[in-house]
Amino acid sequence: MVALLAAAPVAAAPNTDGDNGPVLGAGLLSTPMVQGRAWTVGFNMNTLSDTNFRRTKEPEAGVRLTPSVSAAVGLPVGRQQLFLGGDFGRDYLLGNPEFNRNRSSIGGGVAWKLGSRCSGVVGAEYSSRLSFVFDQAELTDNVQNTDVIAASASCQTATGLGFAGSVRKSGIRNERPERAAFDLDSTTYSPSISYGTPTIGQFSLSGNFNNVSYPNRFAPTIDGPVGEGVRILSGRLGYSRNLGSRLQLSFGGSYLKTTPSPGVILAIDANGQVVQVPRDSFTGSGFDFSLDYSASSRLSIGIMATRNVRVSPNVGALFIVAQGYSANVNYKLSSKLDAGVGATHYRNDYRGSFTTPDEVRLRNNDTTTRVYAQLDYSPVALYSIGVVVAHQQRNADPDDFDFKSTTALLRLRVKFGRG
């Protein structure tokens, strides 16, 4: 899998502060792959206190409790590894029962090997949960259902030359009728080729072809209503290397191109005439950078930056030109206690914006900044306790979508297993 991982662009993923992780651009599968003949069972309890749980200009404090149980199992069959996992829980917003919803996920597949140099993964997963995501305008009672089918393959030669490819098909549906326009289907193809040795590092050339359709959105054209969609193409040249035992470096440059479908729609001009108008597209450059430095056995520092094009099932936009930066410092206070601080900054430019009952004004752009500090205590492998205190602020155009919030998150995790 070396070639596949090295060819993938680095993304500065936000510290989610109790939010759901990203559905798109989050990797092939999120289901844990237990190795060997083994199993794990876990219990998680998250308690989040938020000064602005709705994420609106007028803050309203709230507390969210999220108990959940998870299980995963691995079973080797010859040289192939079967895996299956899932979780079930519920979100409780104290004093606001209209938001209380179940959350669940299940997934599985096979991690396969062919000979000594080729391997890959084939799998599928499904999840259903209340939409807690940092880019939505404000919290609603919307449950988001996601299904994914994915496969990958990679081969590495003795000379350091590697070939890899993956395909990922996902569908996202929103149960809240007012958010039906955000539903989307995405199919992504990602081929890559790489070459590397321990001496020179690794060079990679990769592509990403994402075909996105919005099944509940139609645009007026001269031939009648046509279903909306967008094609996103990116080509990346990247390099990664370990500089000694303490420094890991990765960076890349990308060519980005988006093609809306349909490319021309009908609109009414200032004179009240129906005219044909070309859709908003984008052609430009992207980048990614990642640096991890272990200053000592206790202290580590990480820096990340990225610029890319993405789509979202939570925003009234055809696509988003996104740019982000993050930095974190982690320090091991003892063998059982870890501390960390960090900051993230993101800018989203929304292209092809549209209104819905949940977003009555067009979103043009916004920046979101977040700072946090955390402590994690793990006295034994059986359980851990974590505390995260954070402040985040979104400045938007228009300013209807501005918000500030300060949160305190308490995490309790208990995990059993064998193997």
PDB file of N, CA and C in Angstrom, residues 66-163:
ATOM      1  N   THR A  66     -23.364  12.041  24.227  1.00  0.00           N
ATOM      2  CA  THR A  66     -23.329  11.056  23.147  1.00  0.00           C
ATOM      3  C   THR A  66     -22.731   9.747  23.649  1.00  0.00           C
ATOM      4  N   PRO A  67     -23.568   8.857  24.209  1.00  0.00           N
ATOM      5  CA  PRO A  67     -23.072   7.516  24.537  1.00  0.00           C
ATOM      6  C   PRO A  67     -23.116   6.630  23.299  1.00  0.00           C
ATOM      7  N   SER A  68     -22.145   5.730  23.162  1.00  0.00           N
ATOM      8  CA  SER A  68     -22.133   4.821  22.019  1.00  0.00           C
ATOM      9  C   SER A  68     -21.330   3.580  22.350  1.00  0.00           C
ATOM     10  N   VAL A  69     -21.638   2.496  21.653  1.00  0.00           N
ATOM     11  CA  VAL A  69     -20.873   1.256  21.753  1.00  0.00           C
ATOM     12  C   VAL A  69     -20.375   0.912  20.354  1.00  0.00           C
ATOM     13  N   SER A  70     -19.211   0.296  20.288  1.00  0.00           N
ATOM     14  CA  SER A  70     -18.638  -0.079  18.999  1.00  0.00           C
ATOM     15  C   SER A  70     -18.063  -1.481  19.095  1.00  0.00           C
ATOM     16  N   ALA A  71     -17.987  -2.150  17.963  1.00  0.00           N
ATOM     17  CA  ALA A  71     -17.424  -3.500  17.909  1.00  0.00           C
ATOM     18  C   ALA A  71     -16.755  -3.693  16.561  1.00  0.00           C
ATOM     19  N   ALA A  72     -15.682  -4.470  16.550  1.00  0.00           N
ATOM     20  CA  ALA A  72     -14.974  -4.780  15.312  1.00  0.00           C
ATOM     21  C   ALA A  72     -14.352  -6.160  15.445  1.00  0.00           C
ATOM     22  N   VAL A  73     -14.266  -6.870  14.327  1.00  0.00           N
ATOM     23  CA  VAL A  73     -13.716  -8.223  14.338  1.00  0.00           C
ATOM     24  C   VAL A  73     -12.895  -8.424  13.076  1.00  0.00           C
ATOM     25  N   GLY A  74     -11.826  -9.195  13.208  1.00  0.00           N
ATOM     26  CA  GLY A  74     -10.997  -9.555  12.069  1.00  0.00           C
ATOM     27  C   GLY A  74     -10.860 -11.059  11.971  1.00  0.00           C
ATOM     28  N   LEU A  75     -10.831 -11.569  10.747  1.00  0.00           N
ATOM     29  CA  LEU A  75     -10.721 -13.012  10.533  1.00  0.00           C
ATOM     30  C   LEU A  75      -9.845 -13.272   9.316  1.00  0.00           C
ATOM     31  N   PRO A  76      -8.664 -13.867   9.501  1.00  0.00           N
ATOM     32  CA  PRO A  76      -7.828 -14.193   8.344  1.00  0.00           C
ATOM     33  C   PRO A  76      -8.340 -15.434   7.624  1.00  0.00           C
ATOM     34  N   VAL A  77      -8.336 -15.384   6.303  1.00  0.00           N
ATOM     35  CA  VAL A  77      -8.683 -16.533   5.470  1.00  0.00           C
ATOM     36  C   VAL A  77      -7.527 -16.721   4.492  1.00  0.00           C
ATOM     37  N   GLY A  78      -6.642 -17.635   4.824  1.00  0.00           N
ATOM     38  CA  GLY A  78      -5.417 -17.753   4.054  1.00  0.00           C
ATOM     39  C   GLY A  78      -4.592 -16.494   4.239  1.00  0.00           C
ATOM     40  N   ARG A  79      -4.214 -15.863   3.145  1.00  0.00           N
ATOM     41  CA  ARG A  79      -3.458 -14.618   3.217  1.00  0.00           C
ATOM     42  C   ARG A  79      -4.365 -13.389   3.180  1.00  0.00           C
ATOM     43  N   GLN A  80      -5.669 -13.608   3.049  1.00  0.00           N
ATOM     44  CA  GLN A  80      -6.613 -12.496   2.985  1.00  0.00           C
ATOM     45  C   GLN A  80      -7.144 -12.203   4.390  1.00  0.00           C
ATOM     46  N   GLN A  81      -7.518 -10.942   4.621  1.00  0.00           N
ATOM     47  CA  GLN A  81      -7.990 -10.520   5.932  1.00  0.00           C
ATOM     48  C   GLN A  81      -9.402  -9.967   5.815  1.00  0.00           C
ATOM     49  N   LEU A  82     -10.369 -10.672   6.418  1.00  0.00           N
ATOM     50  CA  LEU A  82     -11.733 -10.165   6.481  1.00  0.00           C
ATOM     51  C   LEU A  82     -11.875  -9.240   7.680  1.00  0.00           C
ATOM     52  N   PHE A  83     -12.684  -8.195   7.544  1.00  0.00           N
ATOM     53  CA  PHE A  83     -12.922  -7.284   8.666  1.00  0.00           C
ATOM     54  C   PHE A  83     -14.372  -6.816   8.650  1.00  0.00           C
ATOM     55  N   LEU A  84     -14.902  -6.569   9.845  1.00  0.00           N
ATOM     56  CA  LEU A  84     -16.283  -6.121  10.022  1.00  0.00           C
ATOM     57  C   LEU A  84     -16.335  -5.258  11.268  1.00  0.00           C
ATOM     58  N   GLY A  85     -17.051  -4.148  11.197  1.00  0.00           N
ATOM     59  CA  GLY A  85     -17.147  -3.273  12.354  1.00  0.00           C
ATOM     60  C   GLY A  85     -18.376  -2.394  12.289  1.00  0.00           C
ATOM     61  N   GLY A  86     -18.729  -1.824  13.425  1.00  0.00           N
ATOM     62  CA  GLY A  86     -19.870  -0.926  13.478  1.00  0.00           C
ATOM     63  C   GLY A  86     -20.005  -0.280  14.833  1.00  0.00           C
ATOM     64  N   ASP A  87     -20.937   0.647  14.942  1.00  0.00           N
ATOM     65  CA  ASP A  87     -21.205   1.288  16.228  1.00  0.00           C
ATOM     66  C   ASP A  87     -22.668   1.697  16.292  1.00  0.00           C
ATOM     67  N   PHE A  88     -23.137   1.932  17.511  1.00  0.00           N
ATOM     68  CA  PHE A  88     -24.502   2.409  17.724  1.00  0.00           C
ATOM     69  C   PHE A  88     -24.497   3.323  18.935  1.00  0.00           C
ATOM     70  N   GLY A  89     -25.190   4.454  18.816  1.00  0.00           N
ATOM     71  CA  GLY A  89     -25.275   5.394  19.924  1.00  0.00           C
ATOM     72  C   GLY A  89     -26.436   6.350  19.718  1.00  0.00           C
ATOM     73  N   ARG A  90     -26.449   7.388  20.527  1.00  0.00           N
ATOM     74  CA  ARG A  90     -27.525   8.381  20.425  1.00  0.00           C
ATOM     75  C   ARG A  90     -26.996   9.730  20.901  1.00  0.00           C
ATOM     76  N   ASP A  91     -27.441  10.786  20.223  1.00  0.00           N
ATOM     77  CA  ASP A  91     -27.121  12.152  20.630  1.00  0.00           C
ATOM     78  C   ASP A  91     -28.290  12.719  21.426  1.00  0.00           C
ATOM     79  N   TYR A  92     -27.979  13.208  22.626  1.00  0.00           N
ATOM     80  CA  TYR A  92     -28.974  13.859  23.479  1.00  0.00           C
ATOM     81  C   TYR A  92     -28.555  15.316  23.679  1.00  0.00           C
ATOM     82  N   LEU A  93     -29.406  16.260  23.289  1.00  0.00           N
ATOM     83  CA  LEU A  93     -29.163  17.664  23.567  1.00  0.00           C
ATOM     84  C   LEU A  93     -30.074  18.068  24.719  1.00  0.00           C
ATOM     85  N   LEU A  94     -29.487  18.233  25.887  1.00  0.00           N
ATOM     86  CA  LEU A  94     -30.257  18.459  27.103  1.00  0.00           C
ATOM     87  C   LEU A  94     -31.081  19.740  26.985  1.00  0.00           C
ATOM     88  N   GLY A  95     -32.379  19.623  27.275  1.00  0.00           N
ATOM     89  CA  GLY A  95     -33.274  20.761  27.175  1.00  0.00           C
ATOM     90  C   GLY A  95     -33.766  21.044  25.775  1.00  0.00           C
ATOM     91  N   ASN A  96     -33.272  20.285  24.788  1.00  0.00           N
ATOM     92  CA  ASN A  96     -33.693  20.466  23.394  1.00  0.00           C
ATOM     93  C   ASN A  96     -33.969  19.096  22.779  1.00  0.00           C
ATOM     94  N   PRO A  97     -35.002  18.391  23.252  1.00  0.00           N
ATOM     95  CA  PRO A  97     -35.240  17.012  22.815  1.00  0.00           C
ATOM     96  C   PRO A  97     -35.569  16.876  21.335  1.00  0.00           C
ATOM     97  N   GLU A  98     -35.933  17.973  20.658  1.00  0.00           N
ATOM     98  CA  GLU A  98     -36.252  17.879  19.233  1.00  0.00           C
ATOM     99  C   GLU A  98     -35.028  17.508  18.395  1.00  0.00           C
ATOM    100  N   PHE A  99     -33.831  17.647  18.972  1.00  0.00           N
ATOM    101  CA  PHE A  99     -32.611  17.290  18.251  1.00  0.00           C
ATOM    102  C   PHE A  99     -32.129  15.869  18.555  1.00  0.00           C
ATOM    103  N   ASN A 100     -32.709  15.198  19.536  1.00  0.00           N
ATOM    104  CA  ASN A 100     -32.215  13.877  19.926  1.00  0.00           C
ATOM    105  C   ASN A 100     -32.408  12.870  18.789  1.00  0.00           C
ATOM    106  N   ARG A 101     -31.321  12.202  18.411  1.00  0.00           N
ATOM    107  CA  ARG A 101     -31.367  11.234  17.316  1.00  0.00           C
ATOM    108  C   ARG A 101     -30.383  10.097  17.572  1.00  0.00           C
ATOM    109  N   ASN A 102     -30.711   8.901  17.006  1.00  0.00           N
ATOM    110  CA  ASN A 102     -29.775   7.776  17.033  1.00  0.00           C
ATOM    111  C   ASN A 102     -28.651   8.013  16.034  1.00  0.00           C
ATOM    112  N   ARG A 103     -27.527   7.338  16.268  1.00  0.00           N
ATOM    113  CA  ARG A 103     -26.429   7.316  15.303  1.00  0.00           C
ATOM    114  C   ARG A 103     -25.916   5.893  15.194  1.00  0.00           C
ATOM    115  N   SER A 104     -25.618   5.451  13.985  1.00  0.00           N
ATOM    116  CA  SER A 104     -25.166   4.078  13.789  1.00  0.00           C
ATOM    117  C   SER A 104     -24.310   3.989  12.536  1.00  0.00           C
ATOM    118  N   SER A 105     -23.494   2.946  12.483  1.00  0.00           N
ATOM    119  CA  SER A 105     -22.709   2.672  11.281  1.00  0.00           C
ATOM    120  C   SER A 105     -22.348   1.198  11.260  1.00  0.00           C
ATOM    121  N   ILE A 106     -22.155   0.664  10.077  1.00  0.00           N
ATOM    122  CA  ILE A 106     -21.696  -0.712   9.907  1.00  0.00           C
ATOM    123  C   ILE A 106     -20.920  -0.785   8.596  1.00  0.00           C
ATOM    124  N   GLY A 107     -19.871  -1.581   8.597  1.00  0.00           N
ATOM    125  CA  GLY A 107     -19.069  -1.715   7.389  1.00  0.00           C
ATOM    126  C   GLY A 107     -18.184  -2.940   7.461  1.00  0.00           C
ATOM    127  N   GLY A 108     -17.664  -3.326   6.333  1.00  0.00           N
ATOM    128  CA  GLY A 108     -16.781  -4.487   6.291  1.00  0.00           C
ATOM    129  C   GLY A 108     -16.204  -4.681   4.910  1.00  0.00           C
ATOM    130  N   GLY A 109     -15.332  -5.680   4.819  1.00  0.00           N
ATOM    131  CA  GLY A 109     -14.713  -5.969   3.534  1.00  0.00           C
ATOM    132  C   GLY A 109     -13.564  -6.931   3.695  1.00  0.00           C
ATOM    133  N   VAL A 110     -12.673  -6.904   2.734  1.00  0.00           N
ATOM    134  CA  VAL A 110     -11.512  -7.784   2.749  1.00  0.00           C
ATOM    135  C   VAL A 110     -10.278  -6.983   2.350  1.00  0.00           C
ATOM    136  N   ALA A 111      -9.222  -7.131   3.137  1.00  0.00           N
ATOM    137  CA  ALA A 111      -7.907  -6.603   2.776  1.00  0.00           C
ATOM    138  C   ALA A 111      -7.145  -7.747   2.119  1.00  0.00           C
ATOM    139  N   TRP A 112      -6.891  -7.640   0.812  1.00  0.00           N
ATOM    140  CA  TRP A 112      -6.375  -8.769   0.059  1.00  0.00           C
ATOM    141  C   TRP A 112      -4.894  -8.591  -0.275  1.00  0.00           C
ATOM    142  N   LYS A 113      -4.256  -9.723  -0.530  1.00  0.00           N
ATOM    143  CA  LYS A 113      -2.859  -9.740  -0.970  1.00  0.00           C
ATOM    144  C   LYS A 113      -2.722 -10.689  -2.145  1.00  0.00           C
ATOM    145  N   LEU A 114      -1.889 -10.301  -3.095  1.00  0.00           N
ATOM    146  CA  LEU A 114      -1.606 -11.130  -4.259  1.00  0.00           C
ATOM    147  C   LEU A 114      -0.095 -11.182  -4.425  1.00  0.00           C
ATOM    148  N   GLY A 115       0.470 -12.342  -4.150  1.00  0.00           N
ATOM    149  CA  GLY A 115       1.919 -12.449  -4.174  1.00  0.00           C
ATOM    150  C   GLY A 115       2.519 -11.662  -3.030  1.00  0.00           C
ATOM    151  N   SER A 116       3.747 -11.217  -3.207  1.00  0.00           N
ATOM    152  CA  SER A 116       4.437 -10.487  -2.149  1.00  0.00           C
ATOM    153  C   SER A 116       4.466  -8.982  -2.392  1.00  0.00           C
ATOM    154  N   ARG A 117       3.941  -8.521  -3.532  1.00  0.00           N
ATOM    155  CA  ARG A 117       4.096  -7.110  -3.862  1.00  0.00           C
ATOM    156  C   ARG A 117       2.789  -6.379  -4.164  1.00  0.00           C
ATOM    157  N   CYS A 118       1.673  -7.066  -4.197  1.00  0.00           N
ATOM    158  CA  CYS A 118       0.396  -6.423  -4.518  1.00  0.00           C
ATOM    159  C   CYS A 118      -0.601  -6.627  -3.380  1.00  0.00           C
ATOM    160  N   SER A 119      -1.337  -5.588  -3.070  1.00  0.00           N
ATOM    161  CA  SER A 119      -2.342  -5.665  -2.011  1.00  0.00           C
ATOM    162  C   SER A 119      -3.420  -4.624  -2.279  1.00  0.00           C
ATOM    163  N   GLY A 120      -4.500  -4.705  -1.518  1.00  0.00           N
ATOM    164  CA  GLY A 120      -5.580  -3.755  -1.691  1.00  0.00           C
ATOM    165  C   GLY A 120      -6.713  -4.024  -0.728  1.00  0.00           C
ATOM    166  N   VAL A 121      -7.788  -3.289  -0.901  1.00  0.00           N
ATOM    167  CA  VAL A 121      -8.960  -3.386  -0.032  1.00  0.00           C
ATOM    168  C   VAL A 121     -10.214  -3.311  -0.890  1.00  0.00           C
ATOM    169  N   VAL A 122     -11.213  -4.124  -0.558  1.00  0.00           N
ATOM    170  CA  VAL A 122     -12.549  -4.028  -1.142  1.00  0.00           C
ATOM    171  C   VAL A 122     -13.537  -4.010   0.015  1.00  0.00           C
ATOM    172  N   GLY A 123     -14.431  -3.040   0.050  1.00  0.00           N
ATOM    173  CA  GLY A 123     -15.350  -2.979   1.175  1.00  0.00           C
ATOM    174  C   GLY A 123     -16.522  -2.051   0.933  1.00  0.00           C
ATOM    175  N   ALA A 124     -17.422  -2.019   1.905  1.00  0.00           N
ATOM    176  CA  ALA A 124     -18.601  -1.165   1.858  1.00  0.00           C
ATOM    177  C   ALA A 124     -18.978  -0.781   3.279  1.00  0.00           C
ATOM    178  N   GLU A 125     -19.683   0.330   3.422  1.00  0.00           N
ATOM    179  CA  GLU A 125     -20.124   0.767   4.743  1.00  0.00           C
ATOM    180  C   GLU A 125     -21.348   1.670   4.621  1.00  0.00           C
ATOM    181  N   TYR A 126     -22.054   1.799   5.745  1.00  0.00           N
ATOM    182  CA  TYR A 126     -23.255   2.627   5.813  1.00  0.00           C
ATOM    183  C   TYR A 126     -23.263   3.325   7.163  1.00  0.00           C
ATOM    184  N   SER A 127     -23.674   4.585   7.181  1.00  0.00           N
ATOM    185  CA  SER A 127     -23.781   5.316   8.443  1.00  0.00           C
ATOM    186  C   SER A 127     -25.011   6.209   8.423  1.00  0.00           C
ATOM    187  N   SER A 128     -25.539   6.474   9.613  1.00  0.00           N
ATOM    188  CA  SER A 128     -26.694   7.346   9.778  1.00  0.00           C
ATOM    189  C   SER A 128     -26.509   8.120  11.076  1.00  0.00           C
ATOM    190  N   ARG A 129     -26.548   9.448  10.996  1.00  0.00           N
ATOM    191  CA  ARG A 129     -26.351  10.247  12.208  1.00  0.00           C
ATOM    192  C   ARG A 129     -26.798  11.689  11.993  1.00  0.00           C
ATOM    193  N   LEU A 130     -27.053  12.362  13.109  1.00  0.00           N
ATOM    194  CA  LEU A 130     -27.410  13.772  13.076  1.00  0.00           C
ATOM    195  C   LEU A 130     -26.253  14.572  12.484  1.00  0.00           C
ATOM    196  N   SER A 131     -26.565  15.588  11.691  1.00  0.00           N
ATOM    197  CA  SER A 131     -25.523  16.358  11.002  1.00  0.00           C
ATOM    198  C   SER A 131     -24.851  17.330  11.966  1.00  0.00           C
ATOM    199  N   PHE A 132     -23.685  16.942  12.479  1.00  0.00           N
ATOM    200  CA  PHE A 132     -22.814  17.847  13.224  1.00  0.00           C
ATOM    201  C   PHE A 132     -21.572  18.057  12.365  1.00  0.00           C
ATOM    202  N   VAL A 133     -21.553  19.094  11.563  1.00  0.00           N
ATOM    203  CA  VAL A 133     -20.421  19.342  10.673  1.00  0.00           C
ATOM    204  C   VAL A 133     -20.093  20.827  10.683  1.00  0.00           C
ATOM    205  N   PHE A 134     -18.799  21.147  10.608  1.00  0.00           N
ATOM    206  CA  PHE A 134     -18.376  22.526  10.842  1.00  0.00           C
ATOM    207  C   PHE A 134     -18.745  23.476   9.715  1.00  0.00           C
ATOM    208  N   ASP A 135     -19.087  22.964   8.511  1.00  0.00           N
ATOM    209  CA  ASP A 135     -19.370  23.886   7.412  1.00  0.00           C
ATOM    210  C   ASP A 135     -20.854  24.176   7.207  1.00  0.00           C
ATOM    211  N   GLN A 136     -21.761  23.521   7.949  1.00  0.00           N
ATOM    212  CA  GLN A 136     -23.173  23.826   7.755  1.00  0.00           C
ATOM    213  C   GLN A 136     -23.517  25.164   8.400  1.00  0.00           C
ATOM    214  N   ALA A 137     -24.581  25.801   7.887  1.00  0.00           N
ATOM    215  CA  ALA A 137     -24.930  27.146   8.330  1.00  0.00           C
ATOM    216  C   ALA A 137     -25.279  27.175   9.813  1.00  0.00           C
ATOM    217  N   GLU A 138     -26.110  26.238  10.270  1.00  0.00           N
ATOM    218  CA  GLU A 138     -26.450  26.117  11.681  1.00  0.00           C
ATOM    219  C   GLU A 138     -27.016  24.729  11.930  1.00  0.00           C
ATOM    220  N   LEU A 139     -27.064  24.346  13.197  1.00  0.00           N
ATOM    221  CA  LEU A 139     -27.557  23.024  13.558  1.00  0.00           C
ATOM    222  C   LEU A 139     -29.056  22.914  13.287  1.00  0.00           C
ATOM    223  N   THR A 140     -29.466  21.803  12.666  1.00  0.00           N
ATOM    224  CA  THR A 140     -30.873  21.477  12.475  1.00  0.00           C
ATOM    225  C   THR A 140     -31.089  20.043  12.958  1.00  0.00           C
ATOM    226  N   ASP A 141     -32.335  19.564  12.844  1.00  0.00           N
ATOM    227  CA  ASP A 141     -32.638  18.193  13.257  1.00  0.00           C
ATOM    228  C   ASP A 141     -32.431  17.207  12.108  1.00  0.00           C
ATOM    229  N   ASN A 142     -31.535  17.527  11.197  1.00  0.00           N
ATOM    230  CA  ASN A 142     -31.325  16.700  10.009  1.00  0.00           C
ATOM    231  C   ASN A 142     -30.464  15.482  10.309  1.00  0.00           C
ATOM    232  N   VAL A 143     -30.939  14.311   9.882  1.00  0.00           N
ATOM    233  CA  VAL A 143     -30.160  13.072   9.932  1.00  0.00           C
ATOM    234  C   VAL A 143     -29.609  12.808   8.536  1.00  0.00           C
ATOM    235  N   GLN A 144     -28.323  12.522   8.472  1.00  0.00           N
ATOM    236  CA  GLN A 144     -27.655  12.285   7.193  1.00  0.00           C
ATOM    237  C   GLN A 144     -27.298  10.812   7.063  1.00  0.00           C
ATOM    238  N   ASN A 145     -27.713  10.195   5.958  1.00  0.00           N
ATOM    239  CA  ASN A 145     -27.443   8.781   5.687  1.00  0.00           C
ATOM    240  C   ASN A 145     -26.430   8.673   4.551  1.00  0.00           C
ATOM    241  N   THR A 146     -25.396   7.874   4.767  1.00  0.00           N
ATOM    242  CA  THR A 146     -24.302   7.759   3.803  1.00  0.00           C
ATOM    243  C   THR A 146     -23.994   6.302   3.518  1.00  0.00           C
ATOM    244  N   ASP A 147     -23.889   5.940   2.244  1.00  0.00           N
ATOM    245  CA  ASP A 147     -23.440   4.599   1.873  1.00  0.00           C
ATOM    246  C   ASP A 147     -22.219   4.715   0.969  1.00  0.00           C
ATOM    247  N   VAL A 148     -21.280   3.792   1.150  1.00  0.00           N
ATOM    248  CA  VAL A 148     -20.008   3.829   0.429  1.00  0.00           C
ATOM    249  C   VAL A 148     -19.665   2.430  -0.064  1.00  0.00           C
ATOM    250  N   ILE A 149     -19.215   2.330  -1.306  1.00  0.00           N
ATOM    251  CA  ILE A 149     -18.606   1.121  -1.859  1.00  0.00           C
ATOM    252  C   ILE A 149     -17.251   1.542  -2.416  1.00  0.00           C
ATOM    253  N   ALA A 150     -16.189   0.812  -2.054  1.00  0.00           N
ATOM    254  CA  ALA A 150     -14.857   1.255  -2.447  1.00  0.00           C
ATOM    255  C   ALA A 150     -13.931   0.073  -2.672  1.00  0.00           C
ATOM    256  N   ALA A 151     -12.912   0.303  -3.487  1.00  0.00           N
ATOM    257  CA  ALA A 151     -11.896  -0.719  -3.749  1.00  0.00           C
ATOM    258  C   ALA A 151     -10.585  -0.028  -4.084  1.00  0.00           C
ATOM    259  N   SER A 152      -9.475  -0.661  -3.703  1.00  0.00           N
ATOM    260  CA  SER A 152      -8.154  -0.124  -4.020  1.00  0.00           C
ATOM    261  C   SER A 152      -7.207  -1.261  -4.335  1.00  0.00           C
ATOM    262  N   ALA A 153      -6.142  -0.941  -5.054  1.00  0.00           N
ATOM    263  CA  ALA A 153      -5.097  -1.911  -5.369  1.00  0.00           C
ATOM    264  C   ALA A 153      -3.785  -1.167  -5.518  1.00  0.00           C
ATOM    265  N   SER A 154      -2.694  -1.774  -5.074  1.00  0.00           N
ATOM    266  CA  SER A 154      -1.372  -1.187  -5.253  1.00  0.00           C
ATOM    267  C   SER A 154      -0.344  -2.291  -5.396  1.00  0.00           C
ATOM    268  N   CYS A 155       0.674  -2.037  -6.208  1.00  0.00           N
ATOM    269  CA  CYS A 155       1.769  -2.980  -6.423  1.00  0.00           C
ATOM    270  C   CYS A 155       3.088  -2.224  -6.362  1.00  0.00           C
ATOM    271  N   GLN A 156       4.066  -2.818  -5.716  1.00  0.00           N
ATOM    272  CA  GLN A 156       5.379  -2.215  -5.557  1.00  0.00           C
ATOM    273  C   GLN A 156       6.433  -3.152  -6.126  1.00  0.00           C
ATOM    274  N   THR A 157       7.282  -2.640  -7.020  1.00  0.00           N
ATOM    275  CA  THR A 157       8.335  -3.464  -7.605  1.00  0.00           C
ATOM    276  C   THR A 157       9.589  -3.409  -6.743  1.00  0.00           C
ATOM    277  N   ALA A 158      10.509  -4.317  -7.012  1.00  0.00           N
ATOM    278  CA  ALA A 158      11.755  -4.362  -6.251  1.00  0.00           C
ATOM    279  C   ALA A 158      12.625  -3.139  -6.506  1.00  0.00           C
ATOM    280  N   THR A 159      12.407  -2.452  -7.606  1.00  0.00           N
ATOM    281  CA  THR A 159      13.222  -1.281  -7.946  1.00  0.00           C
ATOM    282  C   THR A 159      12.722   0.006  -7.303  1.00  0.00           C
ATOM    283  N   GLY A 160      11.587  -0.041  -6.592  1.00  0.00           N
ATOM    284  CA  GLY A 160      11.030   1.154  -5.972  1.00  0.00           C
ATOM    285  C   GLY A 160       9.908   1.802  -6.748  1.00  0.00           C
ATOM    286  N   LEU A 161       9.547   1.228  -7.902  1.00  0.00           N
ATOM    287  CA  LEU A 161       8.454   1.756  -8.711  1.00  0.00           C
ATOM    288  C   LEU A 161       7.131   1.172  -8.227  1.00  0.00           C
ATOM    289  N   GLY A 162       6.137   2.026  -8.036  1.00  0.00           N
ATOM    290  CA  GLY A 162       4.849   1.575  -7.540  1.00  0.00           C
ATOM    291  C   GLY A 162       3.700   2.069  -8.391  1.00  0.00           C
ATOM    292  N   PHE A 163       2.641   1.259  -8.464  1.00  0.00           N
ATOM    293  CA  PHE A 163       1.423   1.612  -9.185  1.00  0.00           C
ATOM    294  C   PHE A 163       0.243   1.404  -8.237  1.00  0.00           C
TER     295      PHE A 163
END
